[in-house]
PDB file of C-alpha atoms and ligand atoms in Angstrom:
ATOM      1  CA  MET A  19      62.473 121.848  93.829  1.00 96.00           C
ATOM      2  CA  ILE A  20      58.672 122.942  94.219  1.00 98.00           C
ATOM      3  CA  ARG A  21      56.223 120.514  95.368  1.00 98.00           C
ATOM      4  CA  SER A  22      52.500 120.108  95.256  1.00 99.00           C
ATOM      5  CA  ALA A  23      49.745 120.523  97.755  1.00 99.00           C
ATOM      6  CA  VAL A  24      46.052 120.022  97.226  1.00 99.00           C
ATOM      7  CA  THR A  25      43.479 121.799 100.182  1.00 99.00           C
ATOM      8  CA  VAL A  26      41.193 119.993 102.057  1.00 98.00           C
ATOM      9  CA  SER A  27      38.646 121.664 104.287  1.00 98.00           C
ATOM     10  CA  ILE A  28      36.787 120.138 107.335  1.00 98.00           C
ATOM     11  CA  VAL A  29      34.827 123.155 108.332  1.00 98.00           C
ATOM     12  CA  GLU A  30      31.194 122.727 107.698  1.00 98.00           C
ATOM     13  CA  GLN A  31      30.587 126.560 107.555  1.00 98.00           C
ATOM     14  CA  ALA A  32      33.213 126.977 104.806  1.00 98.00           C
ATOM     15  CA  ARG A  33      31.338 124.256 102.469  1.00 98.00           C
ATOM     16  CA  LYS A  34      31.096 127.044  99.998  1.00 98.00           C
ATOM     17  CA  GLY A  35      35.104 127.852 100.366  1.00 98.00           C
ATOM     18  CA  PRO A  36      37.757 127.665  97.666  1.00 98.00           C
ATOM     19  CA  PHE A  37      39.119 124.161  98.746  1.00 98.00           C
ATOM     20  CA  VAL A  38      39.648 121.230  96.318  1.00 99.00           C
ATOM     21  CA  PHE A  39      38.225 118.482  98.939  1.00 98.00           C
ATOM     22  CA  HIS A  40      35.557 119.106 101.627  1.00 98.00           C
ATOM     23  CA  GLU A  41      35.017 116.701 104.709  1.00 97.00           C
ATOM     24  CA  ASP A  42      36.014 113.545 103.474  1.00 97.00           C
ATOM     25  CA  VAL A  43      39.908 113.774 104.454  1.00 98.00           C
ATOM     26  CA  GLU A  44      40.612 109.810 103.849  1.00 98.00           C
ATOM     27  CA  GLY A  45      39.066 110.013 100.300  1.00 98.00           C
ATOM     28  CA  ALA A  46      40.923 113.472  99.753  1.00 98.00           C
ATOM     29  CA  CYS A  47      44.298 111.926 100.681  1.00 98.00           C
ATOM     30  CA  ARG A  48      43.960 108.837  98.541  1.00 98.00           C
ATOM     31  CA  LEU A  49      42.702 110.888  95.478  1.00 98.00           C
ATOM     32  CA  ALA A  50      45.890 113.543  96.330  1.00 99.00           C
ATOM     33  CA  SER A  51      48.077 110.150  96.570  1.00 98.00           C
ATOM     34  CA  GLU A  52      47.056 108.545  93.222  1.00 98.00           C
ATOM     35  CA  LEU A  53      47.361 111.595  91.231  1.00 99.00           C
ATOM     36  CA  GLY A  54      50.921 112.145  92.913  1.00 98.00           C
ATOM     37  CA  TYR A  55      50.647 115.316  95.166  1.00 99.00           C
ATOM     38  CA  ASP A  56      53.447 115.415  97.694  1.00 99.00           C
ATOM     39  CA  ALA A  57      50.947 117.120  99.937  1.00 99.00           C
ATOM     40  CA  VAL A  58      47.709 117.957 101.461  1.00 99.00           C
ATOM     41  CA  GLU A  59      47.191 121.676 103.311  1.00 99.00           C
ATOM     42  CA  LEU A  60      44.279 121.562 106.126  1.00 99.00           C
ATOM     43  CA  PHE A  61      41.341 124.207 107.038  1.00 98.00           C
ATOM     44  CA  ALA A  62      39.910 122.527 110.279  1.00 98.00           C
ATOM     45  CA  PRO A  63      37.776 123.940 112.837  1.00 98.00           C
ATOM     46  CA  SER A  64      40.328 124.311 115.549  1.00 98.00           C
ATOM     47  CA  GLY A  65      43.355 122.436 116.916  1.00 98.00           C
ATOM     48  CA  ASP A  66      41.618 119.636 118.643  1.00 98.00           C
ATOM     49  CA  ALA A  67      39.909 118.872 115.381  1.00 98.00           C
ATOM     50  CA  ILE A  68      43.172 118.220 113.695  1.00 98.00           C
ATOM     51  CA  ARG A  69      44.589 116.106 116.425  1.00 97.00           C
ATOM     52  CA  SER A  70      41.367 114.067 116.395  1.00 98.00           C
ATOM     53  CA  LEU A  71      41.940 113.100 112.631  1.00 98.00           C
ATOM     54  CA  PRO A  72      44.043 110.282 112.369  1.00 98.00           C
ATOM     55  CA  ILE A  73      46.466 112.137 110.223  1.00 98.00           C
ATOM     56  CA  LYS A  74      49.770 110.348 111.212  1.00 98.00           C
ATOM     57  CA  ASN A  75      48.191 107.251 109.375  1.00 98.00           C
ATOM     58  CA  LEU A  76      46.635 108.959 106.279  1.00 98.00           C
ATOM     59  CA  LEU A  77      50.207 110.648 105.597  1.00 98.00           C
ATOM     60  CA  SER A  78      52.214 107.147 105.909  1.00 98.00           C
ATOM     61  CA  SER A  79      49.635 105.090 104.198  1.00 98.00           C
ATOM     62  CA  PHE A  80      49.200 107.676 101.184  1.00 98.00           C
ATOM     63  CA  ASN A  81      52.773 108.924 101.261  1.00 98.00           C
ATOM     64  CA  LEU A  82      52.156 112.408 101.953  1.00 99.00           C
ATOM     65  CA  LYS A  83      53.099 115.333 103.771  1.00 98.00           C
ATOM     66  CA  LEU A  84      51.229 118.039 105.805  1.00 99.00           C
ATOM     67  CA  ALA A  85      52.022 120.908 103.702  1.00 99.00           C
ATOM     68  CA  ALA A  86      50.248 123.732 105.944  1.00 99.00           C
ATOM     69  CA  VAL A  87      47.671 124.261 108.106  1.00 99.00           C
ATOM     70  CA  GLY A  88      44.849 127.207 107.620  1.00 99.00           C
ATOM     71  CA  THR A  89      43.362 129.434 110.750  1.00 99.00           C
ATOM     72  CA  GLY A  90      40.711 131.089 108.912  1.00 98.00           C
ATOM     73  CA  ALA A  91      37.882 129.087 111.024  1.00 98.00           C
ATOM     74  CA  GLY A  92      38.478 131.338 114.135  1.00 98.00           C
ATOM     75  CA  MET A  93      37.077 133.893 111.875  1.00 98.00           C
ATOM     76  CA  VAL A  94      34.338 131.840 109.670  1.00 98.00           C
ATOM     77  CA  ILE A  95      33.073 130.230 112.761  1.00 98.00           C
ATOM     78  CA  HIS A  96      33.964 132.645 115.762  1.00 98.00           C
ATOM     79  CA  GLN A  97      34.157 136.030 114.005  1.00 98.00           C
ATOM     80  CA  LEU A  98      37.521 136.500 115.683  1.00 98.00           C
ATOM     81  CA  ALA A  99      40.449 138.402 114.145  1.00 98.00           C
ATOM     82  CA  LEU A 100      43.871 139.560 115.794  1.00 98.00           C
ATOM     83  CA  SER A 101      43.369 142.727 114.974  1.00 98.00           C
ATOM     84  CA  SER A 102      39.949 143.151 116.304  1.00 98.00           C
ATOM     85  CA  PRO A 103      38.996 146.363 117.993  1.00 96.00           C
ATOM     86  CA  ASP A 104      37.665 143.958 121.052  1.00 97.00           C
ATOM     87  CA  ALA A 105      40.409 143.110 123.312  1.00 98.00           C
ATOM     88  CA  ASP A 106      38.482 139.945 124.266  1.00 98.00           C
ATOM     89  CA  ARG A 107      38.236 138.797 120.672  1.00 98.00           C
ATOM     90  CA  ARG A 108      42.247 139.584 119.999  1.00 98.00           C
ATOM     91  CA  THR A 109      42.992 137.450 122.937  1.00 98.00           C
ATOM     92  CA  LYS A 110      40.592 134.393 121.732  1.00 98.00           C
ATOM     93  CA  ALA A 111      42.025 134.854 118.536  1.00 99.00           C
ATOM     94  CA  ARG A 112      45.584 134.667 119.279  1.00 99.00           C
ATOM     95  CA  GLU A 113      44.465 131.219 121.756  1.00 98.00           C
ATOM     96  CA  PHE A 114      42.823 130.298 118.703  1.00 99.00           C
ATOM     97  CA  VAL A 115      45.681 130.403 116.096  1.00 99.00           C
ATOM     98  CA  LYS A 116      48.224 129.217 118.599  1.00 99.00           C
ATOM     99  CA  SER A 117      45.856 125.861 119.034  1.00 98.00           C
ATOM    100  CA  ILE A 118      46.339 125.345 115.196  1.00 98.00           C
ATOM    101  CA  ILE A 119      49.871 126.307 115.253  1.00 99.00           C
ATOM    102  CA  ALA A 120      50.384 123.578 118.082  1.00 98.00           C
ATOM    103  CA  ALA A 121      48.842 121.103 116.014  1.00 98.00           C
ATOM    104  CA  GLY A 122      50.075 121.337 112.680  1.00 98.00           C
ATOM    105  CA  ALA A 123      53.783 121.760 114.273  1.00 98.00           C
ATOM    106  CA  GLU A 124      52.985 118.260 115.162  1.00 98.00           C
ATOM    107  CA  PHE A 125      53.034 117.130 111.691  1.00 98.00           C
ATOM    108  CA  GLY A 126      55.923 119.583 110.580  1.00 98.00           C
ATOM    109  CA  ALA A 127      53.430 121.926 109.157  1.00 98.00           C
ATOM    110  CA  PRO A 128      53.377 125.884 109.305  1.00 99.00           C
ATOM    111  CA  ALA A 129      49.854 128.058 109.979  1.00 99.00           C
ATOM    112  CA  ILE A 130      48.579 130.331 107.860  1.00 99.00           C
ATOM    113  CA  ILE A 131      47.063 133.694 108.988  1.00 99.00           C
ATOM    114  CA  GLY A 132      44.899 135.175 106.137  1.00 98.00           C
ATOM    115  CA  SER A 133      41.464 136.293 107.220  1.00 98.00           C
ATOM    116  CA  MET A 134      42.530 135.788 110.545  1.00 98.00           C
ATOM    117  CA  GLN A 135      44.133 139.474 110.183  1.00 98.00           C
ATOM    118  CA  GLY A 136      41.006 140.813 109.975  1.00 98.00           C
ATOM    119  CA  ARG A 137      40.881 144.417 108.995  1.00 98.00           C
ATOM    120  CA  TRP A 138      41.420 148.196 110.390  1.00 98.00           C
ATOM    121  CA  ASP A 139      38.142 150.319 110.734  1.00 95.00           C
ATOM    122  CA  GLU A 140      37.957 154.133 110.146  1.00 94.00           C
ATOM    123  CA  ALA A 141      37.173 154.188 114.033  1.00 92.00           C
ATOM    124  CA  ALA A 142      40.273 153.449 115.336  1.00 89.00           C
ATOM    125  CA  GLY A 143      42.571 154.049 112.374  1.00 96.00           C
ATOM    126  CA  LYS A 144      45.176 152.350 110.285  1.00 98.00           C
ATOM    127  CA  GLU A 145      47.925 152.944 112.397  1.00 97.00           C
ATOM    128  CA  ALA A 146      46.010 151.254 115.449  1.00 98.00           C
ATOM    129  CA  GLY A 147      44.808 148.248 113.353  1.00 98.00           C
ATOM    130  CA  VAL A 148      48.407 147.776 111.894  1.00 98.00           C
ATOM    131  CA  GLN A 149      50.095 147.901 115.078  1.00 98.00           C
ATOM    132  CA  LEU A 150      47.440 145.082 116.918  1.00 98.00           C
ATOM    133  CA  LEU A 151      48.240 143.038 113.572  1.00 98.00           C
ATOM    134  CA  ARG A 152      52.308 143.462 114.124  1.00 98.00           C
ATOM    135  CA  ASP A 153      51.818 142.773 118.058  1.00 98.00           C
ATOM    136  CA  ALA A 154      49.935 139.631 117.437  1.00 98.00           C
ATOM    137  CA  LEU A 155      52.176 138.589 114.773  1.00 99.00           C
ATOM    138  CA  ASP A 156      55.161 138.797 116.555  1.00 98.00           C
ATOM    139  CA  GLU A 157      54.338 136.960 119.355  1.00 98.00           C
ATOM    140  CA  LEU A 158      52.683 134.190 117.136  1.00 99.00           C
ATOM    141  CA  GLY A 159      55.957 134.131 115.199  1.00 98.00           C
ATOM    142  CA  SER A 160      57.483 133.465 118.534  1.00 98.00           C
ATOM    143  CA  TYR A 161      55.232 130.896 119.404  1.00 98.00           C
ATOM    144  CA  ALA A 162      55.483 129.097 116.316  1.00 99.00           C
ATOM    145  CA  ALA A 163      59.556 129.241 116.444  1.00 98.00           C
ATOM    146  CA  THR A 164      59.275 127.632 120.024  1.00 98.00           C
ATOM    147  CA  CYS A 165      57.097 124.391 117.996  1.00 98.00           C
ATOM    148  CA  GLY A 166      59.762 124.200 115.252  1.00 98.00           C
ATOM    149  CA  VAL A 167      57.949 126.015 112.596  1.00 98.00           C
ATOM    150  CA  PRO A 168      57.876 129.208 110.687  1.00 98.00           C
ATOM    151  CA  LEU A 169      54.654 131.095 110.610  1.00 99.00           C
ATOM    152  CA  ILE A 170      52.835 132.227 107.123  1.00 99.00           C
ATOM    153  CA  TYR A 171      51.162 135.442 106.641  1.00 99.00           C
ATOM    154  CA  GLU A 172      48.786 135.675 103.736  1.00 99.00           C
ATOM    155  CA  PRO A 173      48.446 139.437 101.661  1.00 99.00           C
ATOM    156  CA  LEU A 174      44.729 139.048 100.840  1.00 99.00           C
ATOM    157  CA  ASN A 175      43.005 141.004  98.169  1.00 98.00           C
ATOM    158  CA  ARG A 176      40.936 144.219  98.892  1.00 98.00           C
ATOM    159  CA  TYR A 177      37.728 142.748  99.284  1.00 98.00           C
ATOM    160  CA  GLU A 178      38.687 140.615 102.235  1.00 98.00           C
ATOM    161  CA  THR A 179      41.370 142.993 104.445  1.00 98.00           C
ATOM    162  CA  ASN A 180      42.800 146.191 104.102  1.00 98.00           C
ATOM    163  CA  MET A 181      46.331 145.392 106.136  1.00 98.00           C
ATOM    164  CA  ALA A 182      48.703 144.357 103.462  1.00 98.00           C
ATOM    165  CA  MET A 183      47.079 143.345  99.719  1.00 98.00           C
ATOM    166  CA  THR A 184      50.427 142.987  97.817  1.00 99.00           C
ATOM    167  CA  MET A 185      53.415 141.253  98.765  1.00 99.00           C
ATOM    168  CA  GLU A 186      55.300 144.730  99.078  1.00 99.00           C
ATOM    169  CA  GLN A 187      52.939 145.678 101.469  1.00 98.00           C
ATOM    170  CA  GLY A 188      53.281 142.399 103.321  1.00 99.00           C
ATOM    171  CA  ILE A 189      57.114 142.553 103.514  1.00 98.00           C
ATOM    172  CA  GLU A 190      56.416 146.284 104.917  1.00 98.00           C
ATOM    173  CA  LEU A 191      54.105 144.726 107.438  1.00 98.00           C
ATOM    174  CA  LEU A 192      56.419 142.363 108.409  1.00 98.00           C
ATOM    175  CA  LYS A 193      59.952 143.821 108.503  1.00 98.00           C
ATOM    176  CA  PRO A 194      59.548 145.611 111.533  1.00 98.00           C
ATOM    177  CA  LEU A 195      58.867 142.554 113.810  1.00 98.00           C
ATOM    178  CA  SER A 196      62.004 141.138 116.016  1.00 98.00           C
ATOM    179  CA  CYS A 197      60.750 137.481 115.717  1.00 98.00           C
ATOM    180  CA  GLY A 198      61.876 136.779 112.418  1.00 97.00           C
ATOM    181  CA  ASN A 199      60.319 133.338 111.928  1.00 98.00           C
ATOM    182  CA  ILE A 200      57.232 134.759 109.377  1.00 99.00           C
ATOM    183  CA  LYS A 201      57.413 133.841 105.720  1.00 98.00           C
ATOM    184  CA  LEU A 202      54.671 135.395 103.316  1.00 99.00           C
ATOM    185  CA  LEU A 203      52.175 133.249 101.492  1.00 99.00           C
ATOM    186  CA  ALA A 204      51.900 134.429  97.774  1.00 99.00           C
ATOM    187  CA  ASP A 205      48.054 133.516  96.562  1.00 99.00           C
ATOM    188  CA  LEU A 206      48.116 133.494  92.936  1.00 99.00           C
ATOM    189  CA  PHE A 207      44.171 134.532  92.638  1.00 99.00           C
ATOM    190  CA  HIS A 208      44.535 137.752  95.482  1.00 99.00           C
ATOM    191  CA  MET A 209      48.129 138.681  93.187  1.00 99.00           C
ATOM    192  CA  ASN A 210      45.810 138.689  90.000  1.00 98.00           C
ATOM    193  CA  ILE A 211      43.532 141.049  91.519  1.00 98.00           C
ATOM    194  CA  GLU A 212      46.182 143.283  93.185  1.00 99.00           C
ATOM    195  CA  GLU A 213      49.570 143.228  92.055  1.00 99.00           C
ATOM    196  CA  ARG A 214      50.583 145.086  88.556  1.00 98.00           C
ATOM    197  CA  ASN A 215      52.624 142.313  87.693  1.00 98.00           C
ATOM    198  CA  ILE A 216      52.464 138.534  89.349  1.00 99.00           C
ATOM    199  CA  ALA A 217      55.908 137.303  88.164  1.00 99.00           C
ATOM    200  CA  ASP A 218      57.967 140.784  89.012  1.00 99.00           C
ATOM    201  CA  ALA A 219      56.229 140.590  92.473  1.00 99.00           C
ATOM    202  CA  LEU A 220      57.199 137.382  93.291  1.00 99.00           C
ATOM    203  CA  ARG A 221      60.914 138.323  92.261  1.00 98.00           C
ATOM    204  CA  ASP A 222      60.954 141.250  94.183  1.00 98.00           C
ATOM    205  CA  SER A 223      59.681 139.494  97.375  1.00 98.00           C
ATOM    206  CA  GLY A 224      62.540 136.886  96.869  1.00 98.00           C
ATOM    207  CA  ASN A 225      63.477 135.191 100.212  1.00 98.00           C
ATOM    208  CA  TRP A 226      60.219 136.238 101.722  1.00 98.00           C
ATOM    209  CA  ILE A 227      57.980 133.536 100.324  1.00 98.00           C
ATOM    210  CA  GLY A 228      57.420 130.598 102.282  1.00 98.00           C
ATOM    211  CA  HIS A 229      54.199 129.320 100.716  1.00 99.00           C
ATOM    212  CA  VAL A 230      52.320 129.509  97.394  1.00 99.00           C
ATOM    213  CA  HIS A 231      48.607 129.234  96.810  1.00 99.00           C
ATOM    214  CA  PHE A 232      48.507 127.626  93.433  1.00 99.00           C
ATOM    215  CA  VAL A 233      45.042 128.678  91.642  1.00 99.00           C
ATOM    216  CA  ASP A 234      43.741 130.296  88.484  1.00 99.00           C
ATOM    217  CA  SER A 235      42.423 133.886  87.669  1.00 98.00           C
ATOM    218  CA  ASN A 236      38.795 132.843  88.452  1.00 98.00           C
ATOM    219  CA  ARG A 237      39.973 131.032  91.829  1.00 99.00           C
ATOM    220  CA  GLN A 238      39.117 127.540  89.891  1.00 99.00           C
ATOM    221  CA  ALA A 239      41.818 124.929  89.296  1.00 99.00           C
ATOM    222  CA  ALA A 240      44.813 126.138  87.862  1.00 99.00           C
ATOM    223  CA  GLY A 241      44.330 125.641  83.857  1.00 98.00           C
ATOM    224  CA  ARG A 242      40.917 126.733  84.044  1.00 98.00           C
ATOM    225  CA  GLY A 243      41.238 130.669  83.795  1.00 98.00           C
ATOM    226  CA  HIS A 244      43.661 133.099  82.414  1.00 98.00           C
ATOM    227  CA  MET A 245      46.752 133.151  84.288  1.00 98.00           C
ATOM    228  CA  ASP A 246      50.086 133.067  82.625  1.00 98.00           C
ATOM    229  CA  TYR A 247      51.821 130.747  84.415  1.00 98.00           C
ATOM    230  CA  THR A 248      55.030 130.668  82.517  1.00 98.00           C
ATOM    231  CA  PRO A 249      56.492 134.034  83.973  1.00 98.00           C
ATOM    232  CA  ILE A 250      55.423 133.074  87.335  1.00 98.00           C
ATOM    233  CA  ALA A 251      57.185 129.450  87.299  1.00 98.00           C
ATOM    234  CA  VAL A 252      60.390 131.154  85.714  1.00 98.00           C
ATOM    235  CA  ALA A 253      60.194 133.933  88.708  1.00 98.00           C
ATOM    236  CA  LEU A 254      59.764 131.178  91.750  1.00 98.00           C
ATOM    237  CA  HIS A 255      62.588 129.124  89.786  1.00 98.00           C
ATOM    238  CA  ASN A 256      64.846 132.345  89.623  1.00 98.00           C
ATOM    239  CA  ILE A 257      64.110 133.471  93.418  1.00 98.00           C
ATOM    240  CA  GLY A 258      65.216 129.535  94.349  1.00 98.00           C
ATOM    241  CA  TYR A 259      61.531 128.958  95.868  1.00 98.00           C
ATOM    242  CA  SER A 260      61.332 125.425  96.840  1.00 98.00           C
ATOM    243  CA  GLY A 261      58.246 125.556  99.209  1.00 98.00           C
ATOM    244  CA  TYR A 262      54.605 124.208  98.083  1.00 99.00           C
ATOM    245  CA  ALA A 263      52.430 125.007  95.350  1.00 99.00           C
ATOM    246  CA  SER A 264      49.336 124.519  96.872  1.00 99.00           C
ATOM    247  CA  ALA A 265      45.729 123.990  95.083  1.00 99.00           C
ATOM    248  CA  GLU A 266      43.770 126.642  96.770  1.00 99.00           C
ATOM    249  CA  ALA A 267      40.706 126.684  94.488  1.00 99.00           C
ATOM    250  CA  PHE A 268      36.882 125.864  93.990  1.00 99.00           C
ATOM    251  CA  PRO A 269      35.951 122.282  93.401  1.00 98.00           C
ATOM    252  CA  ILE A 270      34.792 123.477  90.007  1.00 98.00           C
ATOM    253  CA  PRO A 271      33.356 121.226  88.271  1.00 98.00           C
ATOM    254  CA  ASP A 272      34.047 118.842  91.137  1.00 98.00           C
ATOM    255  CA  SER A 273      37.252 117.892  93.552  1.00 98.00           C
ATOM    256  CA  THR A 274      38.588 114.867  91.518  1.00 98.00           C
ATOM    257  CA  GLU A 275      38.298 117.172  88.366  1.00 98.00           C
ATOM    258  CA  ALA A 276      39.817 120.244  90.042  1.00 99.00           C
ATOM    259  CA  ALA A 277      42.617 117.939  91.560  1.00 99.00           C
ATOM    260  CA  ARG A 278      43.692 116.344  88.355  1.00 99.00           C
ATOM    261  CA  GLN A 279      43.880 119.669  86.528  1.00 98.00           C
ATOM    262  CA  THR A 280      45.934 121.328  88.763  1.00 99.00           C
ATOM    263  CA  ILE A 281      48.563 118.664  89.154  1.00 98.00           C
ATOM    264  CA  GLU A 282      48.520 118.588  85.495  1.00 98.00           C
ATOM    265  CA  THR A 283      49.209 122.490  84.928  1.00 98.00           C
ATOM    266  CA  PHE A 284      51.810 121.699  87.790  1.00 98.00           C
ATOM    267  CA  ARG A 285      53.662 119.449  85.852  1.00 98.00           C
ATOM    268  CA  ARG A 286      53.477 121.123  82.681  1.00 98.00           C
ATOM    269  CA  ILE A 287      55.193 124.531  84.298  1.00 98.00           C
ATOM    270  CA  PHE A 288      57.127 123.649  87.254  1.00 98.00           C
ATOM    271  CA  ARG A 289      58.566 119.813  85.719  1.00 93.00           C
TER     272      ARG A 289
HETATM  273  C1  LIG B 304      41.318 133.904 101.753  1.00 95.44           C
HETATM  274  O1  LIG B 304      41.174 134.349 100.657  1.00 95.44           O
HETATM  275  C2  LIG B 304      42.388 132.699 101.735  1.00 95.44           C
HETATM  276  O2  LIG B 304      43.124 133.108 100.634  1.00 95.44           O
HETATM  277  C3  LIG B 304      42.929 131.939 102.353  1.00 95.44           C
HETATM  278  O3  LIG B 304      44.001 131.173 101.922  1.00 95.44           O
HETATM  279  C4  LIG B 304      43.213 132.578 103.596  1.00 95.44           C
HETATM  280  O4  LIG B 304      42.462 132.208 104.698  1.00 95.44           O
HETATM  281 MN1  LIG B 305      44.840 131.752  99.743  1.00 95.44          MN
END
């Protein structure tokens, strides 16, 4: 059964980012629980920042799980990327991601590689850039396995990366890796920009899909745009997807309403 999650960011520099809740983790957990969510997804500035939160208490008091942890703060705060042409930045990017993987794993949550993948530039060329990313993903995927969690790789739209923009390109990127521990994140916002048909792309990706960012066409809460959710729900059902549909959306008109509207749409299409 597909489970529901909602995003919370505690990254000050991402105050305007597409996260339903910002800053107040306890308040977010309380509301998520009241609305009937299964889990929260956390976007944090570091592994230590995750550990400094009373996550264990919050999850047990509000009967929630930790669905996933984002790593994008490494890019947003420190301008790090796993495919950076600068070797020092690449090393720091791996260390940053490892710290988030380890902290998330303490709560059974996988880490997401989204913007930390970076982009290849004309100077180095596509092949070299993609190889840097593959090397990093292989190491991080193996590291995540030792922590007992998968790693999640997220194709992004063309304005955010040039590595993999569709699910098919994501599979092509991951297939040669040896770690065997990386799943794809299907973010419906990015897919709405890049895929020819969202439902077909989900169906074709099958077992590769390990996480879903559940959002509308305009990156607002599900139900506030023109996404056609019925074929998406049918495709996820057909492939036997049983991970999270996690609300990664702008808090429009506000966090409470975005969370409420998302869970209403979630129930309508998945239950
Ligand atoms: C970025 O656009 C995104 O979708 C996030 O989930 C990844 O950092
Ligand atoms: Mn996303």
